[in-house]
Short mmCIF file of N, CA and C in Angstrom, two decimals:
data_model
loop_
_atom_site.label_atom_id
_atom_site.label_comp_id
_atom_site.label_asym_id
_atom_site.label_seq_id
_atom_site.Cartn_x
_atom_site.Cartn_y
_atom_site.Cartn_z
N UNK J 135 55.03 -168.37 -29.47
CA UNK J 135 53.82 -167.85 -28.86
C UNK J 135 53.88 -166.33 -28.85
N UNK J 136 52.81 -165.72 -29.31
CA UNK J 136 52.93 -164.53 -28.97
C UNK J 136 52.64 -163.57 -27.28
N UNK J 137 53.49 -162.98 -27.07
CA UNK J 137 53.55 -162.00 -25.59
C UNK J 137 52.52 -160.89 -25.83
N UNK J 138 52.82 -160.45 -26.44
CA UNK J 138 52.41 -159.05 -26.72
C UNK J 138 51.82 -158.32 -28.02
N UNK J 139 50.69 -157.86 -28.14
CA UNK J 139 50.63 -156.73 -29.77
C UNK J 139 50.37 -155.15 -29.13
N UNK J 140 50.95 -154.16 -30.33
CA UNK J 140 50.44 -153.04 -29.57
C UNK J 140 50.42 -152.12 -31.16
N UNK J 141 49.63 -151.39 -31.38
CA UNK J 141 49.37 -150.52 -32.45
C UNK J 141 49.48 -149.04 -32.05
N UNK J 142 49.46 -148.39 -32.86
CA UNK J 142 49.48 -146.92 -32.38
C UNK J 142 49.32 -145.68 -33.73
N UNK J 143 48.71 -145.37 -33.55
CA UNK J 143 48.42 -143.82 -35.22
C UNK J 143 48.69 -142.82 -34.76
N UNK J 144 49.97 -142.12 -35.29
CA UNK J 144 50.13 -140.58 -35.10
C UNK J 144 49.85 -139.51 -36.48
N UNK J 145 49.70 -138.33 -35.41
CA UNK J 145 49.65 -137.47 -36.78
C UNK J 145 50.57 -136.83 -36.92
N UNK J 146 51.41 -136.82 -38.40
CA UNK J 146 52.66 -136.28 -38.81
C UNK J 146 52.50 -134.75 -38.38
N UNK J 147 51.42 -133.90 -38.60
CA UNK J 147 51.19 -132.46 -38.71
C UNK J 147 51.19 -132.43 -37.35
N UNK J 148 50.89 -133.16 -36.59
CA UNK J 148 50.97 -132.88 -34.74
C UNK J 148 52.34 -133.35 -34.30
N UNK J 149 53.35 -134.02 -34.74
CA UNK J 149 54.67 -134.10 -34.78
C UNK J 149 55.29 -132.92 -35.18
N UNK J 150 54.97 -132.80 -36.65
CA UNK J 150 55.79 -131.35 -37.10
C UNK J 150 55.28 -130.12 -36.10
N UNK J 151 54.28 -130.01 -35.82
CA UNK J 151 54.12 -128.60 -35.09
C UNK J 151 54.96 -128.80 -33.21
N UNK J 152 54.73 -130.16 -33.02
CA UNK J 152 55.72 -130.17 -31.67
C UNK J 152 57.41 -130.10 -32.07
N UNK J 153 57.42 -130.21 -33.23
CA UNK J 153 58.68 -130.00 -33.55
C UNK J 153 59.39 -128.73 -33.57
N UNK J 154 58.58 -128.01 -34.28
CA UNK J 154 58.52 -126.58 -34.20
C UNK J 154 58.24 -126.14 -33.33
N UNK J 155 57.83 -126.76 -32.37
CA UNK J 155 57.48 -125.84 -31.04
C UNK J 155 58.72 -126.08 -29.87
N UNK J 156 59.15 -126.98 -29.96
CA UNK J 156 60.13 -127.64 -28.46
C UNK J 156 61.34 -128.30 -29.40
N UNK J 157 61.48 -128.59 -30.34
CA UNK J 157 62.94 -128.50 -31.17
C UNK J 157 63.41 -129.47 -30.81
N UNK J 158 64.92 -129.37 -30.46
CA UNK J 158 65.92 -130.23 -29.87
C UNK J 158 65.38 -130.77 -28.32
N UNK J 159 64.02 -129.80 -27.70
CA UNK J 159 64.12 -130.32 -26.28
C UNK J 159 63.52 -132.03 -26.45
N UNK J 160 62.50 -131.62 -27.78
CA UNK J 160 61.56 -132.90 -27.64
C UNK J 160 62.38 -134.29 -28.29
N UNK J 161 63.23 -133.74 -29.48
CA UNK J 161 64.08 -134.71 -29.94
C UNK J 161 65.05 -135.51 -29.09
N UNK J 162 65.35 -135.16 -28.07
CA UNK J 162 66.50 -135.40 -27.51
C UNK J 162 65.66 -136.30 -26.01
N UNK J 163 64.71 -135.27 -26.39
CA UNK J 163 63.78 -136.55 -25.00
C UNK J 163 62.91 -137.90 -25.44
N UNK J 164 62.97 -137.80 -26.75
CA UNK J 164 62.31 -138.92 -27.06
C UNK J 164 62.69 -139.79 -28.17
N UNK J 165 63.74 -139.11 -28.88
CA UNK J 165 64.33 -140.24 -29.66
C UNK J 165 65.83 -140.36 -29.35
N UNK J 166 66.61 -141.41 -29.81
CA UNK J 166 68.28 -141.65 -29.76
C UNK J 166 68.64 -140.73 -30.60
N UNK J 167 70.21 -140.85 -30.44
CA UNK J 167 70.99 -140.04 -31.49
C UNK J 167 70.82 -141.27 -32.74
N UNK J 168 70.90 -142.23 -32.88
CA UNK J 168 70.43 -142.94 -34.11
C UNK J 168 69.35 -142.97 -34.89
N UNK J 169 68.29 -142.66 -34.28
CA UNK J 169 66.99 -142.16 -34.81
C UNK J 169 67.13 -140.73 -35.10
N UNK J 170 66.90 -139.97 -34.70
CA UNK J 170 67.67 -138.46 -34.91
C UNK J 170 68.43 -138.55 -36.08
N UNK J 171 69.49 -139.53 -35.92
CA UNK J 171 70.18 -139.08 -37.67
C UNK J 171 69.32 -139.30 -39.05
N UNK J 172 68.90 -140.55 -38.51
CA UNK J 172 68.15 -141.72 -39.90
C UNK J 172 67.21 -139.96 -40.11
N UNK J 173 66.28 -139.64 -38.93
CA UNK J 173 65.10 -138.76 -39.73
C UNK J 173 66.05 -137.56 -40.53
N UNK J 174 66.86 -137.02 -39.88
CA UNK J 174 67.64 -135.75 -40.31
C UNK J 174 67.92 -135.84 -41.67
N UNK J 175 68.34 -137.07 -42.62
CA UNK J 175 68.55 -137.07 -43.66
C UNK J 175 67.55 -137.40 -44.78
N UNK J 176 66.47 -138.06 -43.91
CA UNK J 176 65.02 -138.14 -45.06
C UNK J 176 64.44 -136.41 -45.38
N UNK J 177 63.87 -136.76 -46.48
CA UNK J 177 63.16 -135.67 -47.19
C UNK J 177 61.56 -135.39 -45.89
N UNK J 178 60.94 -136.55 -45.79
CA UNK J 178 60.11 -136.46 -44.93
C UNK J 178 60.18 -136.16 -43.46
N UNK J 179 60.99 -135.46 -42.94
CA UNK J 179 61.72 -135.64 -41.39
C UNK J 179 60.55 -135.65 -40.56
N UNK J 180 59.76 -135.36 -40.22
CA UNK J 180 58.29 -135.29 -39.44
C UNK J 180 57.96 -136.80 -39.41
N UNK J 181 57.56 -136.91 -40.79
CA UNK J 181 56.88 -138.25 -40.85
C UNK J 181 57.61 -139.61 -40.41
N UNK J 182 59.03 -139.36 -40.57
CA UNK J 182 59.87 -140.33 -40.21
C UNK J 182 60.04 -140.06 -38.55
N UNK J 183 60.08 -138.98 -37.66
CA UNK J 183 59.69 -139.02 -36.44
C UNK J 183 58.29 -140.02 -36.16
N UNK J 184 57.45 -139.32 -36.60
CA UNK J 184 56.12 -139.60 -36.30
C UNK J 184 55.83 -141.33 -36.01
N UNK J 185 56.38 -141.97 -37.65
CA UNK J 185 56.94 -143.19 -37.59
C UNK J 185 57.36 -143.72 -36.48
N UNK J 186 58.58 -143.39 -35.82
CA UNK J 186 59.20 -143.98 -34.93
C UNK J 186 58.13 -143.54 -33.18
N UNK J 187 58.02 -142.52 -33.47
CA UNK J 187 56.97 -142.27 -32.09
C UNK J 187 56.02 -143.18 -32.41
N UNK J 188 55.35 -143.15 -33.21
CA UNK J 188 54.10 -144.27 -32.99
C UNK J 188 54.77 -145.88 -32.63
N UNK J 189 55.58 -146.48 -32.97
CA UNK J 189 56.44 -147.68 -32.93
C UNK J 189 56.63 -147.23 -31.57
N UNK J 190 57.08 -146.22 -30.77
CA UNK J 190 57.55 -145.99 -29.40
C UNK J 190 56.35 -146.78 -28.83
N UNK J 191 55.15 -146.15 -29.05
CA UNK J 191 53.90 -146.33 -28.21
C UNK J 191 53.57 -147.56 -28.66
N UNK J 192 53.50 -147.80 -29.36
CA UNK J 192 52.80 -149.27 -30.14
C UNK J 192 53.37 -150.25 -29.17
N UNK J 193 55.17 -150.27 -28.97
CA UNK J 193 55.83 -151.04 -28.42
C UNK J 193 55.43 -151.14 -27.03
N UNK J 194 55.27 -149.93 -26.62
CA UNK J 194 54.86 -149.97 -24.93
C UNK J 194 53.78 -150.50 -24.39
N UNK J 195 52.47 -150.60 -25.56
CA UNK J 195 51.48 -151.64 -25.43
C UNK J 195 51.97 -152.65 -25.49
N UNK J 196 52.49 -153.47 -26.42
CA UNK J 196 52.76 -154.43 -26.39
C UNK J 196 53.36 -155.14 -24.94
N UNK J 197 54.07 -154.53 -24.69
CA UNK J 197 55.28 -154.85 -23.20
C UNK J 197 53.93 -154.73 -22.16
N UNK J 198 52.66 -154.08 -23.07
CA UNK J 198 51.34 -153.95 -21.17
C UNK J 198 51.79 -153.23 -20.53
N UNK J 199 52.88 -152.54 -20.63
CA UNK J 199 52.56 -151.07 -19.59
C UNK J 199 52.17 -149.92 -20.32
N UNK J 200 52.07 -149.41 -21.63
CA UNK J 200 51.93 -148.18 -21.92
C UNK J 200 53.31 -147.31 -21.39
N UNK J 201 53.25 -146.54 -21.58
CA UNK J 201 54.61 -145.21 -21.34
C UNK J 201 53.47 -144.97 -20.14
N UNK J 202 54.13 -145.76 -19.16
CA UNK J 202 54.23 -145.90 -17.76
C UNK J 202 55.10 -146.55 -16.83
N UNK J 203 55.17 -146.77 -15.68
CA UNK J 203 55.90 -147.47 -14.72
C UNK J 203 57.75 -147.41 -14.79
N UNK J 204 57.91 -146.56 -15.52
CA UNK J 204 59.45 -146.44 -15.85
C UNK J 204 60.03 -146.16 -17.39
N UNK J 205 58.79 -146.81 -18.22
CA UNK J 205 59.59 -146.78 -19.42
C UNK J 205 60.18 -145.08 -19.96
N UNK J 206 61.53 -144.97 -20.22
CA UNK J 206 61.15 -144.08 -21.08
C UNK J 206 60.83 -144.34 -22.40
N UNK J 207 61.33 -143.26 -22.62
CA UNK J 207 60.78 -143.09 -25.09
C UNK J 207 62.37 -143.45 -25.41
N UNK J 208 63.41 -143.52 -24.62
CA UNK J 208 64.68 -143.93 -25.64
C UNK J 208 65.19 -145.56 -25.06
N UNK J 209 64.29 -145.77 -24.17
CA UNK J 209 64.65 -147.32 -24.07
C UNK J 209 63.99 -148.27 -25.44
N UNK J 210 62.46 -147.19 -26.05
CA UNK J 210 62.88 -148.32 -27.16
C UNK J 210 62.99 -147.37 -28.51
N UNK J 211 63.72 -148.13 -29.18
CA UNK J 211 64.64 -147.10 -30.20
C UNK J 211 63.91 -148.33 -31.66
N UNK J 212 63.92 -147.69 -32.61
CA UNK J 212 63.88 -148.04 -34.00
C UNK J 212 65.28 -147.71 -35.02
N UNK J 213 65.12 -148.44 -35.40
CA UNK J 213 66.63 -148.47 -36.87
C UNK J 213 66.53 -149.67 -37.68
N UNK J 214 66.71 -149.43 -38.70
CA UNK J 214 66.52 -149.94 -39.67
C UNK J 214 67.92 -151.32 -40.35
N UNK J 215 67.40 -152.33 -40.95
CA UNK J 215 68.62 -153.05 -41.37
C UNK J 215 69.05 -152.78 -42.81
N UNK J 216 69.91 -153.07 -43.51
CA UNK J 216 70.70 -152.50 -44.80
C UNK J 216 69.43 -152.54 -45.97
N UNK J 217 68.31 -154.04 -45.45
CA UNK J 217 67.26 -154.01 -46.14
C UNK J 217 66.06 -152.89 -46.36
N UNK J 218 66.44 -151.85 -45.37
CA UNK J 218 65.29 -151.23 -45.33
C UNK J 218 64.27 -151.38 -44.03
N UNK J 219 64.26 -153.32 -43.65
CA UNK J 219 63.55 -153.48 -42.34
C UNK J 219 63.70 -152.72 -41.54
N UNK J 220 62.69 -151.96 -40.90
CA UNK J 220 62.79 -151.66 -39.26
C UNK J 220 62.85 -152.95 -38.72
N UNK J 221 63.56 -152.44 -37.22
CA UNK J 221 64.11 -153.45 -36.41
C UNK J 221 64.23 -152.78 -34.88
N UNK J 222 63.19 -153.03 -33.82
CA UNK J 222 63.18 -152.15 -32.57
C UNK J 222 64.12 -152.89 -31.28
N UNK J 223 64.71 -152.05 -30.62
CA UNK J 223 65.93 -152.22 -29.65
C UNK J 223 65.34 -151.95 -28.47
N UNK J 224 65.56 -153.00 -27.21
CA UNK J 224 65.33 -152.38 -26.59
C UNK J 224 66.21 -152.68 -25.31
N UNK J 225 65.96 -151.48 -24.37
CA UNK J 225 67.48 -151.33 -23.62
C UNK J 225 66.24 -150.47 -21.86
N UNK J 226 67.10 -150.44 -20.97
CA UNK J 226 66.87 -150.35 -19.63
C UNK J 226 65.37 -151.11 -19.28
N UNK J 227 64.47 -150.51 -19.23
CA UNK J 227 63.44 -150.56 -18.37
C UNK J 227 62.44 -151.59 -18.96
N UNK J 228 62.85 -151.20 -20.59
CA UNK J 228 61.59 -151.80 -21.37
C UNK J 228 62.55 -152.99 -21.27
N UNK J 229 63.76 -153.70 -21.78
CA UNK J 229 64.41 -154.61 -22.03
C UNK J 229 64.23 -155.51 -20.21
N UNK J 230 63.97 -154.85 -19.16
CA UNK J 230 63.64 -155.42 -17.99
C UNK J 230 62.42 -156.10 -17.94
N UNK J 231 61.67 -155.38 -18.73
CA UNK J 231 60.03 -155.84 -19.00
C UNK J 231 59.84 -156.77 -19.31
N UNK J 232 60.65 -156.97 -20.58
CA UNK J 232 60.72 -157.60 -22.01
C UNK J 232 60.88 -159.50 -21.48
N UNK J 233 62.07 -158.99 -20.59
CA UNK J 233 62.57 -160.27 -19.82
C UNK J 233 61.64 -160.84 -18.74
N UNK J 234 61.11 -159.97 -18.33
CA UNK J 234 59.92 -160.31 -16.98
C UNK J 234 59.16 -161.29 -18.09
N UNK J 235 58.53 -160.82 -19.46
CA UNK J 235 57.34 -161.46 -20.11
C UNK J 235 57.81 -162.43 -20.73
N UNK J 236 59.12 -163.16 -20.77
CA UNK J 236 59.79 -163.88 -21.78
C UNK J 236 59.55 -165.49 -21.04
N UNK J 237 59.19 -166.30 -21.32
CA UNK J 237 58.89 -167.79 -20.33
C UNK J 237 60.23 -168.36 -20.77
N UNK J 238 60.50 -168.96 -19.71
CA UNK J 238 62.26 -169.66 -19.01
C UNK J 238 62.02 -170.64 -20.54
N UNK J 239 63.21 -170.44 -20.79
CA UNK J 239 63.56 -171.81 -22.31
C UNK J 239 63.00 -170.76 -23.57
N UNK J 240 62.43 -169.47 -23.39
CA UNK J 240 62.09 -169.19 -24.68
C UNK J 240 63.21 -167.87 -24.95
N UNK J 241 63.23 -167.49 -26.60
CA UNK J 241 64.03 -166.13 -26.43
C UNK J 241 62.99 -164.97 -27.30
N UNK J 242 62.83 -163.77 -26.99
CA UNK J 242 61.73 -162.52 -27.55
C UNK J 242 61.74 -162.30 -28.71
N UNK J 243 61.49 -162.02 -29.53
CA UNK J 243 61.68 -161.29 -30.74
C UNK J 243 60.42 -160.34 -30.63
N UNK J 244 61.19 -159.14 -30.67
CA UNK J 244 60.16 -157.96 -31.49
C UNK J 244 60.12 -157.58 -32.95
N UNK J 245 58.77 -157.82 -33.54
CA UNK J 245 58.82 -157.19 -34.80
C UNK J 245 57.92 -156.19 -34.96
N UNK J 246 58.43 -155.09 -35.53
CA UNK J 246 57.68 -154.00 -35.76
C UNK J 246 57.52 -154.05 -37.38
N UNK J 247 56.46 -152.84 -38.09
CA UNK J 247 56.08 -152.54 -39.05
C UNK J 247 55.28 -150.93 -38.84
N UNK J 248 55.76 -150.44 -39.95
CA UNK J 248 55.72 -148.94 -40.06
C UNK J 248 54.94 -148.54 -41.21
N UNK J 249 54.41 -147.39 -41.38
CA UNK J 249 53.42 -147.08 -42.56
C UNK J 249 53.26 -146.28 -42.52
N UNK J 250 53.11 -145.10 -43.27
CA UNK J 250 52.85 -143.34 -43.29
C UNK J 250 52.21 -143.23 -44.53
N UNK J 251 50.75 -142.47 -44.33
CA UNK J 251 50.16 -141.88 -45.46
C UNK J 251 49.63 -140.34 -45.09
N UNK J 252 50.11 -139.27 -45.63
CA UNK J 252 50.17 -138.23 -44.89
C UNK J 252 48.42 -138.25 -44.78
N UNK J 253 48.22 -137.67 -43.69
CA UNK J 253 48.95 -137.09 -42.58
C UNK J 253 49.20 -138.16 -41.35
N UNK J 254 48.72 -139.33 -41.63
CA UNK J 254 48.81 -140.78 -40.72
C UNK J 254 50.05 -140.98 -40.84
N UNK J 255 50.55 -141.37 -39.93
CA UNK J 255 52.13 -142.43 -39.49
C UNK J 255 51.51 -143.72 -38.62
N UNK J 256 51.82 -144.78 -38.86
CA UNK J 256 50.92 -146.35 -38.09
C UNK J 256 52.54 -146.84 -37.84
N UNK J 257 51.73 -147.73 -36.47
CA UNK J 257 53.19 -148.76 -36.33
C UNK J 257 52.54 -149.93 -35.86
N UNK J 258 53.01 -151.22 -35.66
CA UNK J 258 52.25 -152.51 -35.51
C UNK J 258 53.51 -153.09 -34.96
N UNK J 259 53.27 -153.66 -33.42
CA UNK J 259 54.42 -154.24 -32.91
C UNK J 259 53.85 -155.72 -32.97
N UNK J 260 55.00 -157.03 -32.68
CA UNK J 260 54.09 -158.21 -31.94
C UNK J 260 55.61 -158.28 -31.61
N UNK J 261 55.30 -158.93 -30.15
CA UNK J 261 56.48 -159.41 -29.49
C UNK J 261 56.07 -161.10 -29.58
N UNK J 262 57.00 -161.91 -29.68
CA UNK J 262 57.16 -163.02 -29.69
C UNK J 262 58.25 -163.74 -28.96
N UNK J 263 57.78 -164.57 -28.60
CA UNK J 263 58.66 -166.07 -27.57
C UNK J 263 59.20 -167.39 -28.32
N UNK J 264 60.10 -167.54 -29.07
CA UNK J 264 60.37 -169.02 -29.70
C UNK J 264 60.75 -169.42 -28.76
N UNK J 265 61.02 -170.84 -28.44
CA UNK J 265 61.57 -171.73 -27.86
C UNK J 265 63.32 -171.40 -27.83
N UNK J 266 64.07 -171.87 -27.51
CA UNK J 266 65.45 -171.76 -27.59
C UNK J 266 66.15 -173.17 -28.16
N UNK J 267 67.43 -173.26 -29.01
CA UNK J 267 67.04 -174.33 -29.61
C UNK J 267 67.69 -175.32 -28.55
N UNK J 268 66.93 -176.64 -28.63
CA UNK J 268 67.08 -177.70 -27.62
C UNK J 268 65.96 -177.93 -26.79
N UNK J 269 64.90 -176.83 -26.66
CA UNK J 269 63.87 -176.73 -26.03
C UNK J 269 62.28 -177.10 -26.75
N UNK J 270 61.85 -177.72 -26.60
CA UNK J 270 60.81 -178.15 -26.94
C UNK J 270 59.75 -178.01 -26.18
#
């Protein structure tokens, strides 16, 4: 069953200029040191922020609070698997959420999806509930 969807469009050129404007303050407040690396080594570093900020927000719809009531921006984190998949983590406040919305016998899965066409960065969350197995 699905819990949750949440979408979100940023603009890379409004990333890069907060980038340039607040540096390390904004990096460090809103993404992990694992996200931080992944962008540091792309050619696109903006857009690969931008990416993951929009997935920030996208996700926080999804969960129905918006970047409100506690969440921060590094409880949910993006990283990628050897495939290339993004794959979103989530940890304190949002992972409290996550569990509030999860129905007894089921387990969450978040899947995200990412997309950048300059100057757009898109992210598309759906949180989901399978059953657990034995549960019907």
């Amino acid at each position: 069953m699905i819990l949750g969807i949440g979408t979100d469009l940023a603009n890379i050129d409004r990333i890069q200029a907060t980038l340039d404007r607040f540096g390390e303050r904004f990096l460090n407040r809103v993404f992990t040191e694992v996200e931080q690396r992944k962008a540091e080594r792309r050619k696109d570093r903006a857009g690969t922020y931008a990416k993951r900020w929009a997935a920030k927000e996208a996700c926080s719809k999804a969960l129905g609070t918006g970047l409100r009531m506690g969440i921060s921006w590094k409880d949910m984190a993006v990283s990628n698997l050897a495939t290339g998949q993004p794959v979103m983590h989530l940890t304190g406040w949002a992972a409290e959420r996550l569990a509030e919305m999860t129905p007894p016998g089921h387990a969450a899965i978040v899947h995200v999806t990412l997309t950048d066409d300059h100057p757009w960065a898109q992210a598309f969350v759906v949180i989901e509930a399978r059953p657990e197995a034995g549960v019907t």
